[in-house]
XYZ file of C-alpha atoms in Angstrom:
98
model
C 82.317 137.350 140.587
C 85.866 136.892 141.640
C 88.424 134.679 140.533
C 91.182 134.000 142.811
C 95.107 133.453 142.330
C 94.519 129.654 142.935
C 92.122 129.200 139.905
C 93.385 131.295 137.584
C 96.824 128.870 137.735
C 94.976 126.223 137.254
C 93.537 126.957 134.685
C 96.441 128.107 133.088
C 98.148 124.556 133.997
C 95.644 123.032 132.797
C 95.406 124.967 129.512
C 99.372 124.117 128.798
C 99.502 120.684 129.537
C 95.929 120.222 127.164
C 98.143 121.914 124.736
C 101.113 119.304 125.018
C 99.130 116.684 124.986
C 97.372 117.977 121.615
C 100.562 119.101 120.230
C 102.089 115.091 120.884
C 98.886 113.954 119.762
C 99.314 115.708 116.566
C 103.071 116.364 115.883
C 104.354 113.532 118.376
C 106.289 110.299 117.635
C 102.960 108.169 117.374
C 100.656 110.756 116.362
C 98.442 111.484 113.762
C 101.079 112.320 111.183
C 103.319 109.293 112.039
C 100.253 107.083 111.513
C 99.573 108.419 107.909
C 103.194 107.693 107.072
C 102.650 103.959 108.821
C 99.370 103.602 106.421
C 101.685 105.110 103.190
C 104.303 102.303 104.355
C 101.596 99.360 104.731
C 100.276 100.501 101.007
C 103.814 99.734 99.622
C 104.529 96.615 101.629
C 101.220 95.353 100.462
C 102.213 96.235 97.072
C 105.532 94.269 97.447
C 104.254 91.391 98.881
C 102.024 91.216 95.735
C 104.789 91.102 93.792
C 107.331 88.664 95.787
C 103.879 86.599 96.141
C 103.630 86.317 92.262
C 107.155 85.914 91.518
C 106.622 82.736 94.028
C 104.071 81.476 92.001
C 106.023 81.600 89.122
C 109.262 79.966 90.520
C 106.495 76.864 92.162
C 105.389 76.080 88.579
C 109.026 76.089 87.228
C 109.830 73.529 90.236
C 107.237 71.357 89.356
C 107.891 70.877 85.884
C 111.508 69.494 87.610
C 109.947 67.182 89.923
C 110.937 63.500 89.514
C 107.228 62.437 89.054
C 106.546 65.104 86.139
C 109.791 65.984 84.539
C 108.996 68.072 81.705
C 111.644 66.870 78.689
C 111.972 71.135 77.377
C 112.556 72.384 80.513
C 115.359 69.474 81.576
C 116.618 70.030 77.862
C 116.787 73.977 78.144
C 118.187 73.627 81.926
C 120.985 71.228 81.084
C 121.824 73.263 77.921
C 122.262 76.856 80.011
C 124.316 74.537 82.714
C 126.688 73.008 80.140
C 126.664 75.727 78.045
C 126.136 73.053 74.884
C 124.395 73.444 71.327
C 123.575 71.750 68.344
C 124.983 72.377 65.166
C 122.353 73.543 63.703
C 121.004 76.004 66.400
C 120.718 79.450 66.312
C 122.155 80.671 69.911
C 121.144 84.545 70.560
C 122.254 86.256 73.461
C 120.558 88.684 75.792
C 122.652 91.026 77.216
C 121.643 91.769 81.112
């Protein structure tokens, strides 16, 4: 059996450009490495939303105690006292420091 010039290059050619396309496919710009980091990325975006979803919830139920329909008398009380920066005599004011 002989093998000629012609098929020996290409199968050389065609050995190197199987081996770019594997090397992209692993190492390249949308390859298997750059989707892991793309999952590691949607885990902590997931996570964040979670959180920014929650803090939502929280602000919603502080807006409805201010709506004009259901105005909660502590909350208007405690948000016109931090506005106006006002006390009673005989309150105890204690300050948290940020």
């Amino acid at each position: 059996m002989r093998i000629s010039k012609f098929d020996s290059v290409v199968t050389c050619a065609s050995l190197a450009l199987l081996g770019f396309f594997a090397w992209h496919a692993w190492e390249g710009p949308r390859g298997f490495r750059f989707h892991e980091k793309l999952k590691s990325q949607s885990a902590q975006l997931t996570d964040d939303l979670a959180a920014i979803q929650k803090r939502r919830t929280t602000f919603e139920g502080r807006v409805a105690l201010l709506r004009p329909e259901s105005v909660d008398p502590d909350m208007l009380d405690e948000m016109a006292r931090q506005t106006l920066e006002v006390a009673r005599p005989n309150e105890l004011i204690v300050l948290d420091s940020p």
